[in-house]
Every structure is written in C-alpha cells, then in structure tokens.
Short mmCIF file of C-alpha atoms and ligand atoms in Angstrom, two decimals:
data_model
loop_
_atom_site.label_atom_id
_atom_site.label_comp_id
_atom_site.label_asym_id
_atom_site.label_seq_id
_atom_site.Cartn_x
_atom_site.Cartn_y
_atom_site.Cartn_z
CA MET A 166 -0.05 0.02 -0.02
CA ALA A 167 1.27 3.42 -0.82
CA ALA A 168 2.32 5.65 2.03
CA PRO A 169 -0.24 8.37 2.73
CA LEU A 170 0.51 11.74 1.13
CA SER A 171 2.01 14.02 3.61
CA SER A 172 1.40 17.23 1.56
CA SER A 173 -1.89 19.17 1.14
CA PRO A 174 -3.49 19.77 -2.23
CA GLU A 175 -2.56 23.36 -1.70
CA ASP A 176 1.03 22.49 -1.27
CA ARG A 177 1.06 20.33 -4.35
CA ALA A 178 -0.59 22.85 -6.75
CA GLY A 179 1.29 25.46 -8.67
CA ALA A 180 -1.31 28.13 -8.37
CA LEU A 181 -4.32 28.87 -6.20
CA LEU A 182 -7.78 30.00 -7.32
CA THR A 183 -9.98 31.45 -4.58
CA ILE A 184 -13.71 31.86 -5.45
CA ASP A 185 -15.80 33.96 -3.20
CA LEU A 186 -19.31 32.51 -3.09
CA ALA A 187 -20.53 35.26 -0.81
CA ALA A 188 -19.58 37.70 -3.58
CA VAL A 189 -21.50 35.71 -6.22
CA VAL A 190 -24.53 35.86 -3.93
CA GLU A 191 -24.06 39.60 -3.43
CA ASN A 192 -23.81 40.22 -7.17
CA TRP A 193 -26.97 38.17 -7.75
CA ARG A 194 -28.84 40.31 -5.20
CA LEU A 195 -27.66 43.49 -6.80
CA LEU A 196 -29.02 42.23 -10.16
CA LYS A 197 -32.23 41.41 -8.47
CA ARG A 198 -32.58 44.85 -6.99
CA THR A 199 -31.75 46.38 -10.33
CA ALA A 200 -34.18 44.26 -12.31
CA GLY A 201 -37.06 45.01 -9.93
CA PRO A 202 -39.51 42.89 -7.92
CA THR A 203 -41.51 41.42 -10.91
CA CYS A 204 -38.47 39.97 -12.67
CA ASP A 205 -37.28 36.37 -11.97
CA VAL A 206 -33.47 36.86 -12.03
CA GLY A 207 -31.93 33.43 -12.68
CA ALA A 208 -28.29 32.40 -13.15
CA VAL A 209 -26.53 31.31 -16.29
CA VAL A 210 -24.31 28.47 -15.13
CA LYS A 211 -23.14 27.26 -18.57
CA ALA A 212 -19.51 26.31 -19.11
CA ASP A 213 -19.09 24.99 -15.69
CA ALA A 214 -20.43 28.37 -14.27
CA TYR A 215 -17.98 30.28 -16.40
CA GLY A 216 -15.19 28.06 -15.29
CA LEU A 217 -15.78 28.58 -11.53
CA GLY A 218 -17.45 25.24 -10.72
CA LEU A 219 -21.02 24.28 -11.38
CA GLU A 220 -21.78 22.59 -8.08
CA PRO A 221 -20.58 25.21 -5.54
CA ILE A 222 -21.91 28.11 -7.56
CA VAL A 223 -25.46 26.57 -7.91
CA ALA A 224 -25.44 25.58 -4.30
CA ALA A 225 -24.69 29.10 -3.23
CA LEU A 226 -27.21 30.69 -5.52
CA LYS A 227 -29.95 28.24 -4.69
CA GLY A 228 -29.34 28.87 -1.04
CA ALA A 229 -29.83 32.57 -1.66
CA GLY A 230 -33.19 31.91 -3.40
CA CYS A 231 -32.36 31.68 -7.03
CA LYS A 232 -35.00 29.57 -8.76
CA THR A 233 -34.07 29.52 -12.46
CA PHE A 234 -30.80 28.12 -13.89
CA TYR A 235 -29.65 28.28 -17.52
CA VAL A 236 -27.14 26.12 -19.27
CA ALA A 237 -26.12 25.77 -22.99
CA ASN A 238 -26.50 22.14 -23.92
CA LEU A 239 -27.98 18.80 -22.81
CA ASN A 240 -24.88 17.49 -21.12
CA GLU A 241 -24.68 20.61 -19.01
CA GLY A 242 -28.42 20.19 -18.33
CA LEU A 243 -27.90 16.62 -17.03
CA ALA A 244 -25.03 17.81 -14.77
CA LEU A 245 -27.20 20.60 -13.49
CA ARG A 246 -30.01 18.24 -12.74
CA ALA A 247 -27.59 15.97 -10.83
CA VAL A 248 -26.55 18.98 -8.82
CA LEU A 249 -30.03 20.16 -8.10
CA GLY A 250 -31.82 16.82 -7.57
CA ASN A 251 -35.52 17.44 -7.00
CA ALA A 252 -35.08 21.06 -5.88
CA ASP A 253 -37.80 23.46 -6.70
CA ALA A 254 -36.05 25.12 -9.61
CA ARG A 255 -36.44 25.75 -13.44
CA LEU A 256 -33.68 24.26 -15.51
CA VAL A 257 -33.38 25.70 -18.97
CA VAL A 258 -31.24 24.32 -21.80
CA MET A 259 -30.71 27.32 -24.13
CA HIS A 260 -29.61 25.28 -27.29
CA GLY A 261 -32.72 23.06 -27.15
CA PRO A 262 -32.66 19.35 -28.16
CA ASN A 263 -30.35 17.88 -30.72
CA PRO A 264 -32.52 15.57 -32.83
CA GLY A 265 -33.28 12.40 -30.95
CA THR A 266 -32.58 13.77 -27.44
CA GLU A 267 -36.12 15.02 -26.63
CA ARG A 268 -36.74 12.07 -24.39
CA GLU A 269 -33.96 13.03 -22.00
CA PHE A 270 -35.28 16.62 -21.70
CA ALA A 271 -38.56 15.19 -20.59
CA ALA A 272 -37.11 12.45 -18.30
CA HIS A 273 -34.91 15.05 -16.51
CA ARG A 274 -37.36 17.93 -16.60
CA LEU A 275 -35.08 20.22 -18.61
CA ILE A 276 -36.95 23.08 -20.25
CA PRO A 277 -35.75 23.33 -23.82
CA VAL A 278 -35.36 26.71 -25.67
CA LEU A 279 -36.58 26.01 -29.23
CA SER A 280 -34.91 28.24 -31.79
CA THR A 281 -35.69 26.75 -35.22
CA PRO A 282 -38.99 25.67 -36.94
CA ARG A 283 -37.47 22.16 -37.06
CA GLN A 284 -36.87 22.10 -33.30
CA ILE A 285 -40.30 23.25 -32.69
CA LYS A 286 -41.89 20.70 -35.02
CA THR A 287 -39.80 17.89 -33.57
CA TRP A 288 -40.71 18.98 -29.96
CA ARG A 289 -44.36 19.14 -30.93
CA GLY A 290 -44.34 15.66 -32.45
CA PHE A 291 -42.51 14.19 -29.41
CA ALA A 292 -44.93 15.86 -26.94
CA ALA A 293 -47.95 14.62 -28.85
CA ALA A 294 -46.63 11.14 -29.20
CA ASN A 295 -45.62 10.81 -25.65
CA ASP A 296 -48.30 12.80 -23.97
CA VAL A 297 -45.70 15.22 -22.58
CA LEU A 298 -47.07 18.56 -21.38
CA MET A 299 -43.72 19.97 -20.59
CA GLU A 300 -43.01 23.67 -20.80
CA SER A 301 -40.70 25.06 -23.47
CA ILE A 302 -39.28 28.48 -24.30
CA ILE A 303 -39.54 29.88 -27.84
CA LYS A 304 -36.63 31.94 -29.04
CA VAL A 305 -36.89 34.71 -31.66
CA ASP A 306 -34.05 36.58 -33.20
CA THR A 307 -34.36 40.37 -33.00
CA GLY A 308 -31.16 41.50 -34.52
CA MET A 309 -28.13 39.41 -33.47
CA ASN A 310 -28.53 36.76 -36.19
CA ARG A 311 -27.25 33.98 -33.98
CA LEU A 312 -30.03 31.72 -32.64
CA GLY A 313 -33.79 32.17 -32.87
CA LEU A 314 -36.59 32.31 -35.33
CA THR A 315 -36.36 34.96 -38.00
CA ALA A 316 -39.17 37.47 -38.09
CA LEU A 317 -40.53 35.60 -41.17
CA GLU A 318 -40.34 32.15 -39.50
CA PHE A 319 -42.10 33.52 -36.44
CA ALA A 320 -44.85 35.09 -38.51
CA GLY A 321 -45.25 31.91 -40.48
CA LEU A 322 -45.69 29.87 -37.31
CA MET A 323 -48.06 32.34 -35.72
CA ASN A 324 -50.26 32.41 -38.90
CA ASP A 325 -50.32 28.58 -39.10
CA PRO A 326 -52.92 27.14 -36.76
CA ASP A 327 -50.69 24.15 -36.22
CA GLY A 328 -47.55 26.21 -35.87
CA PHE A 329 -47.27 26.14 -32.15
CA ALA A 330 -50.07 23.69 -31.49
CA GLY A 331 -49.61 21.30 -28.59
CA LEU A 332 -46.85 23.45 -27.05
CA THR A 333 -46.92 24.79 -23.53
CA PRO A 334 -44.67 27.86 -23.86
CA LEU A 335 -43.36 29.30 -20.59
CA ALA A 336 -41.78 32.30 -22.30
CA LEU A 337 -40.64 33.95 -25.43
CA MET A 338 -36.86 34.69 -25.35
CA SER A 339 -34.51 36.88 -27.36
CA HIS A 340 -30.89 37.92 -26.89
CA LEU A 341 -29.30 41.36 -27.03
CA ALA A 342 -26.20 41.90 -29.29
CA CYS A 343 -24.93 45.14 -27.88
CA ALA A 344 -26.24 45.47 -24.32
CA ASP A 345 -22.64 46.05 -23.07
CA THR A 346 -22.82 49.41 -25.00
CA PRO A 347 -25.86 51.22 -23.56
CA ALA A 348 -25.86 53.94 -26.21
CA HIS A 349 -25.78 51.48 -29.11
CA PRO A 350 -28.95 52.01 -31.23
CA LEU A 351 -29.44 48.37 -31.75
CA ASN A 352 -30.63 48.01 -28.11
CA ALA A 353 -33.82 49.98 -28.68
CA VAL A 354 -34.35 48.39 -32.03
CA GLN A 355 -34.13 44.88 -30.49
CA ARG A 356 -36.38 45.86 -27.63
CA GLU A 357 -39.08 47.14 -29.99
CA ARG A 358 -38.90 43.97 -32.13
CA PHE A 359 -39.10 41.92 -28.96
CA ALA A 360 -42.07 43.75 -27.50
CA SER A 361 -43.93 43.50 -30.76
CA ALA A 362 -43.20 39.67 -31.07
CA LEU A 363 -44.20 39.15 -27.44
CA SER A 364 -47.56 40.95 -27.79
CA THR A 365 -48.23 38.97 -30.91
CA PHE A 366 -47.25 35.73 -29.17
CA ARG A 367 -49.55 36.53 -26.23
CA LEU A 368 -52.58 36.63 -28.54
CA LYS A 369 -51.98 32.86 -28.69
CA PHE A 370 -50.42 32.25 -25.28
CA ALA A 371 -51.79 34.83 -22.91
CA ASP A 372 -49.54 33.81 -20.06
CA ALA A 373 -46.29 33.64 -21.90
CA ARG A 374 -43.53 35.54 -20.12
CA GLY A 375 -40.70 37.54 -21.78
CA SER A 376 -36.93 36.99 -21.38
CA LEU A 377 -34.55 39.38 -23.01
CA ALA A 378 -31.78 40.59 -20.63
CA ASN A 379 -28.44 39.08 -19.94
CA SER A 380 -26.11 40.82 -17.29
CA ALA A 381 -25.63 43.94 -19.37
CA GLY A 382 -29.25 43.98 -20.39
CA ILE A 383 -30.30 44.21 -16.71
CA PHE A 384 -28.29 47.46 -16.49
CA LEU A 385 -30.12 48.92 -19.51
CA GLY A 386 -32.99 49.48 -17.21
CA GLN A 387 -36.29 47.91 -16.32
CA GLY A 388 -37.61 48.47 -19.85
CA PHE A 389 -35.37 45.62 -20.84
CA THR A 390 -35.78 43.09 -18.04
CA TYR A 391 -39.23 41.61 -18.67
CA ASP A 392 -40.19 38.48 -16.62
CA PHE A 393 -37.01 36.34 -16.70
CA ALA A 394 -33.55 37.78 -16.67
CA ARG A 395 -30.49 35.62 -17.57
CA PRO A 396 -27.28 37.02 -16.08
CA GLY A 397 -24.06 35.14 -16.17
CA ALA A 398 -20.83 37.24 -16.28
CA ALA A 399 -21.95 39.81 -13.65
CA LEU A 400 -22.56 37.12 -11.09
CA TYR A 401 -18.92 36.10 -11.46
CA GLY A 402 -17.44 39.48 -11.06
CA VAL A 403 -16.92 40.34 -14.73
CA ASN A 404 -17.96 43.85 -15.62
CA PRO A 405 -20.69 43.30 -18.25
CA LEU A 406 -20.29 46.84 -19.59
CA ALA A 407 -17.68 47.61 -22.20
CA GLU A 408 -16.74 50.83 -20.55
CA GLY A 409 -16.97 52.53 -17.09
CA ALA A 410 -16.55 51.31 -13.48
CA SER A 411 -17.84 47.86 -12.65
CA ARG A 412 -21.01 47.78 -10.63
CA VAL A 413 -20.35 44.20 -9.51
CA ILE A 414 -17.80 43.10 -6.86
CA PRO A 415 -14.88 40.72 -7.64
CA VAL A 416 -15.32 37.03 -7.16
CA VAL A 417 -11.92 35.48 -8.10
CA ARG A 418 -8.51 35.73 -6.72
CA LEU A 419 -5.66 34.00 -8.60
CA VAL A 420 -2.08 33.63 -7.20
CA ALA A 421 0.72 31.56 -8.55
CA LYS A 422 3.80 30.26 -6.76
CA ILE A 423 7.31 31.56 -7.65
CA LEU A 424 9.52 28.47 -8.41
CA GLN A 425 12.76 30.26 -9.02
CA VAL A 426 14.32 33.68 -8.90
CA ARG A 427 17.61 34.60 -10.59
CA ARG A 428 19.59 37.67 -11.24
CA VAL A 429 21.20 37.92 -14.69
CA ASP A 430 24.79 39.19 -14.60
CA ALA A 431 24.78 40.26 -18.26
CA ALA A 432 22.10 41.25 -20.74
CA THR A 433 20.42 38.06 -21.90
CA PRO A 434 17.43 36.77 -23.84
CA VAL A 435 14.51 35.23 -21.94
CA GLY A 436 12.03 32.54 -22.81
CA TYR A 437 10.85 30.96 -26.07
CA GLY A 438 11.89 32.83 -29.21
CA ALA A 439 14.20 35.06 -27.09
CA THR A 440 11.66 37.79 -27.64
CA PHE A 441 12.65 39.62 -24.48
CA ARG A 442 16.04 40.75 -23.48
CA ALA A 443 16.70 41.24 -19.85
CA PRO A 444 19.16 44.01 -19.06
CA ASP A 445 22.30 43.47 -17.04
CA GLY A 446 21.38 43.04 -13.41
CA ALA A 447 17.71 42.22 -14.02
CA LYS A 448 15.95 39.93 -11.61
CA LEU A 449 13.66 37.27 -13.04
CA ALA A 450 11.03 35.15 -11.38
CA THR A 451 9.74 31.93 -12.94
CA VAL A 452 6.11 31.19 -11.99
CA SER A 453 4.22 27.95 -12.16
CA MET A 454 1.33 28.93 -14.43
CA GLY A 455 1.04 29.15 -18.17
CA TYR A 456 -1.35 28.96 -21.05
CA ALA A 457 -2.49 25.45 -20.07
CA ASP A 458 -3.79 27.22 -16.94
CA GLY A 459 -5.75 29.79 -19.04
CA LEU A 460 -3.08 32.52 -18.99
CA LEU A 461 -3.60 33.49 -22.61
CA ARG A 462 -0.41 33.57 -24.73
CA SER A 463 -1.65 36.87 -26.20
CA TRP A 464 -1.08 38.37 -22.81
CA SER A 465 2.79 38.11 -23.23
CA PRO A 466 3.56 41.54 -24.48
CA SER A 467 1.53 43.71 -22.14
CA GLY A 468 0.65 41.44 -19.21
CA HIS A 469 1.71 42.10 -15.66
CA ALA A 470 1.06 40.88 -12.22
CA PHE A 471 1.68 42.05 -8.68
CA ILE A 472 3.93 40.98 -5.77
CA ASP A 473 3.19 42.67 -2.51
CA GLY A 474 1.44 45.38 -4.49
CA LEU A 475 4.39 46.04 -6.72
CA LYS A 476 3.70 45.81 -10.48
CA VAL A 477 5.92 43.24 -12.39
CA PRO A 478 5.70 42.84 -16.17
CA VAL A 479 5.82 39.51 -18.07
CA ALA A 480 9.22 38.84 -19.48
CA GLY A 481 9.00 37.16 -22.83
CA ARG A 482 6.40 34.66 -23.87
CA VAL A 483 3.90 32.85 -21.60
CA SER A 484 4.73 29.09 -22.04
CA MET A 485 2.56 26.11 -21.37
CA ASP A 486 3.20 25.68 -17.63
CA LEU A 487 5.51 28.57 -16.77
CA THR A 488 5.65 32.33 -17.09
CA ILE A 489 8.66 34.52 -16.34
CA PHE A 490 8.25 37.93 -14.79
CA ASP A 491 10.71 40.80 -14.49
CA VAL A 492 10.85 41.32 -10.70
CA SER A 493 13.84 43.68 -10.71
CA ASN A 494 11.79 46.17 -8.55
CA VAL A 495 10.80 43.75 -5.87
CA PRO A 496 13.02 43.37 -2.78
CA ASP A 497 14.49 39.97 -2.23
CA SER A 498 12.65 39.79 1.08
CA ALA A 499 9.37 39.54 -0.86
CA LEU A 500 10.75 36.64 -3.04
CA GLY A 501 11.65 34.11 -0.52
CA PRO A 502 10.39 30.53 -0.25
CA GLY A 503 6.46 30.45 -0.38
CA ALA A 504 6.39 33.81 -2.26
CA VAL A 505 3.36 34.22 -4.52
CA ILE A 506 2.47 36.53 -7.41
CA GLU A 507 -1.13 37.85 -7.76
CA LEU A 508 -2.54 37.65 -11.22
CA ILE A 509 -6.15 38.43 -10.47
CA GLY A 510 -7.22 40.04 -7.25
CA SER A 511 -7.31 43.34 -5.39
CA SER A 512 -4.42 44.72 -7.50
CA GLN A 513 -5.93 43.90 -10.93
CA SER A 514 -9.37 42.70 -11.85
CA VAL A 515 -10.31 39.89 -14.29
CA ASP A 516 -11.27 42.68 -16.73
CA ASP A 517 -7.84 44.27 -16.47
CA VAL A 518 -6.15 41.01 -17.32
CA ALA A 519 -8.57 40.62 -20.20
CA ARG A 520 -7.84 44.04 -21.60
CA ALA A 521 -4.11 43.37 -21.46
CA ALA A 522 -4.66 40.13 -23.44
CA GLY A 523 -6.96 41.76 -26.05
CA THR A 524 -10.00 39.96 -24.87
CA ILE A 525 -12.93 40.01 -22.41
CA GLY A 526 -13.25 38.85 -18.81
CA TYR A 527 -15.62 36.05 -20.01
CA GLU A 528 -12.78 34.42 -21.98
CA VAL A 529 -10.35 34.72 -19.19
CA LEU A 530 -12.71 33.01 -16.67
CA THR A 531 -13.78 30.27 -19.02
CA ALA A 532 -10.17 29.59 -20.05
CA LEU A 533 -9.07 28.90 -16.39
CA GLY A 534 -7.65 25.38 -16.41
CA GLY A 535 -8.04 22.34 -14.15
CA ARG A 536 -4.74 22.48 -12.49
CA TYR A 537 -5.40 24.99 -9.64
CA HIS A 538 -6.02 24.26 -6.05
CA ARG A 539 -9.52 25.75 -5.76
CA ARG A 540 -10.66 27.27 -2.49
CA TYR A 541 -14.27 28.38 -2.05
CA LEU A 542 -15.07 31.10 0.42
CA PRO A 543 -18.52 30.16 1.74
CA ALA A 544 -21.67 32.10 1.13
CA LYS A 545 -22.95 33.55 4.30
CA GLY A 546 -26.10 31.84 5.48
C1 PLP B 204 -24.49 33.28 -22.04
C2 PLP B 204 -25.86 33.82 -22.28
C3 PLP B 204 -26.40 34.66 -21.35
C4 PLP B 204 -25.58 35.30 -20.23
O1 PLP B 204 -24.97 36.35 -20.68
P1 PLP B 204 -23.94 37.26 -19.73
O2 PLP B 204 -23.52 38.29 -20.67
O3 PLP B 204 -22.83 36.41 -19.36
O4 PLP B 204 -24.82 37.70 -18.58
C5 PLP B 204 -27.72 34.97 -21.48
N1 PLP B 204 -28.50 34.60 -22.50
C6 PLP B 204 -27.98 33.75 -23.45
C7 PLP B 204 -28.79 33.30 -24.54
C8 PLP B 204 -26.59 33.31 -23.37
O5 PLP B 204 -26.08 32.62 -24.35
#
C-alpha cells in the first residue's frame, strides 16, 4: 500500500484559485434589486459556471433563493439536474434538443429553448406522441442573427394554426447583441422588435412570459428586463459593460507560486523565441502557471502581475506551464520561499487581465484550467 501523502493539495498545486461564493450571492442580489420585484433573476451557469465550478456556484445561488438556472446544452443540463436533484427550480437548456434527445429533456425535466422551426416541429411531435405537457421556451431573433426564429419564420408559425399547436410555452426569449454598450442604437431596435413579437405571441399564449436581458441587459433598465432575466458574467465579477466602472464586486483571486528567482549578470534573452532581452542586473522570477492554466499567450507583450502590491511585467512569452516575470523592482525579502504572485485580485481585476490580453473577462474566466487548487469562500447563511 502506498504511504499516505503528507502534503496538502494546496502544497502540491502550482497556483491557487479562490472563489468567493458570498460575492457571487451579493452580485446576484444586486442584479435582482436592479431588475425590480417582478423579474425572476436566474443564473446562467453554462461552461461550468463560467469556469468557476457548477456545483458550488449553484449551491450558493440556490441557497440565496435563485430559482431558475440556464445552461447551454443537454450534457450541461444533465449535470445541472444532478446537482439540483429534485429542488424546486427551473432548469433551462438554451440550445434546445439535438435531434433524438427530446426524451432526455422530458425525463430530466429540462426546459428546452426552441430556436428553429425544425426544433419546434420535432418537440411538438414528441410531446404529442408521448403525452408530454412540458414547458418550453420559444426563441426569436431580434437583430443578433445567432439563434432564434427569424421574423418571417415567427410570423409563419403564428399564422399557421398548427404552428405552435400542442406546445406549452413558458416564455418568449431573445438575446441582445450590444447590451454592453448602452448607447448602441441596436438596443432600442431589439427591444421594440421583442415587444412586438411578445404581444403577438400573447394573442395565442396569454400567459407567456418574456426574457430578453443578460447581465448587461439588466443594467439597460427595467424596460429591458421583462419577466425572466438571464445574467451570467456579472454574477462572477466580470464587468458586463464595455466601459466604465464595474457595478459588481470581484469574485476571483488567482495567485501563482514562484518557483525560481535569478539575477542575470549580463544582458540576456529570456524565454521561447528570445523575444525579451533582460538588461544586465535584471531579476527574473519563474512562476508555475502558463497557457494550459488559461493565462492567454496573447497576454505576453503587455501582461503584468503584482507581488506585495508591486507591479511586475511578463518577461518574454507565456509558455504552457511557466511564465517569467521581471521582478527587478521587488526586494529579495518578498521573493523568498513560499512567495506568490497575484494575477487576479485586489491589485488587478479579471477585466484588467482581459484588456491586457486583448479579450474580455468572459474568456479569461472560461479559459481557467483544471490544475489550480481551488478554494471556495462560503456564502453567508
Ligand atoms: C451566455 C448567455 C447569457 C448570459 O450572458 P452574460 O452576458 O454572461 O450575462 C444569457 N443569454 C444567453 C442566450 C446566453 O447565451
């Protein structure tokens, strides 16, 4: 029998990811207050809750009173059902059923979002053949041209007495393309198209609810929130707006361990491709985190991190498991054994890291790898 490990998971990991569940709950409450009392503010937990861990995130939000959860596909829906068990909650699968998977939606009580005439027809056929009276959500496209019925398809189905026959639609859904930019004219256009489609839809289904807003959509004001809001990013501390101070609080802290520090005694190239030249006397720290951990390679030229509040730039290219930083300005006393470097936290937000890598906070979070030691700070009861 192997000897028991004497080290802790934290000792063994190269980097530590701390996820503040109380902050997630606080962000959800802020979104709820902003959306107003008549709006059901759910939680989008697709992509493993934006990389932060489906199970703990769902448990924290459910504990706070969140009743509606959204994922992208059926596999995520099954995982969500396993986490929620028989809890009193709505589970929505936004991509709807792939052909032949309708049965699993019904068996696991996953509400499908139906976006194409074919999905609607197939779901109707399935519901009729199996005597399933399960709710669905119909999605219309109002200007993003991604998923949803076109205006023509929607009108066609509305005018066809059999178009939506046999369905029990919970809601009509659409998605905003430019909500992160409040002044963008497409926001008002999409809202108008959505309002018009919803009032038409209600001629057939008087109780159908409306769902339009993601995180940024909630901040566009209560004219955009309707009955079901679907925030994701803002829950996880990503600023959903393209510009301006964030209204949500940070959720994630990421620190990595320093494996080695060296002083170079003559100017010398650093890292793959020798793209960076360290000047004579520079001090370099090699850190156990790289692009396999979600530190995007495009971050190399302008990325930086912090040691004890001191800013240190990336030296050369981010590699798979390691990144080198120029720590010439950091006293040796801050670089001893056990020293860590903060990549995301109080000194720089997930949005700051994203900007330096030429991307958005969403991509930084969902790129986070599986090698961290993850620590969850509990939601307050
Ligand atoms: C991902 C997604 C959301 C959540 O968007 P955020 O910007 O993260 O709040 C909402 N609705 C749909 C259809 C989505 O795909």
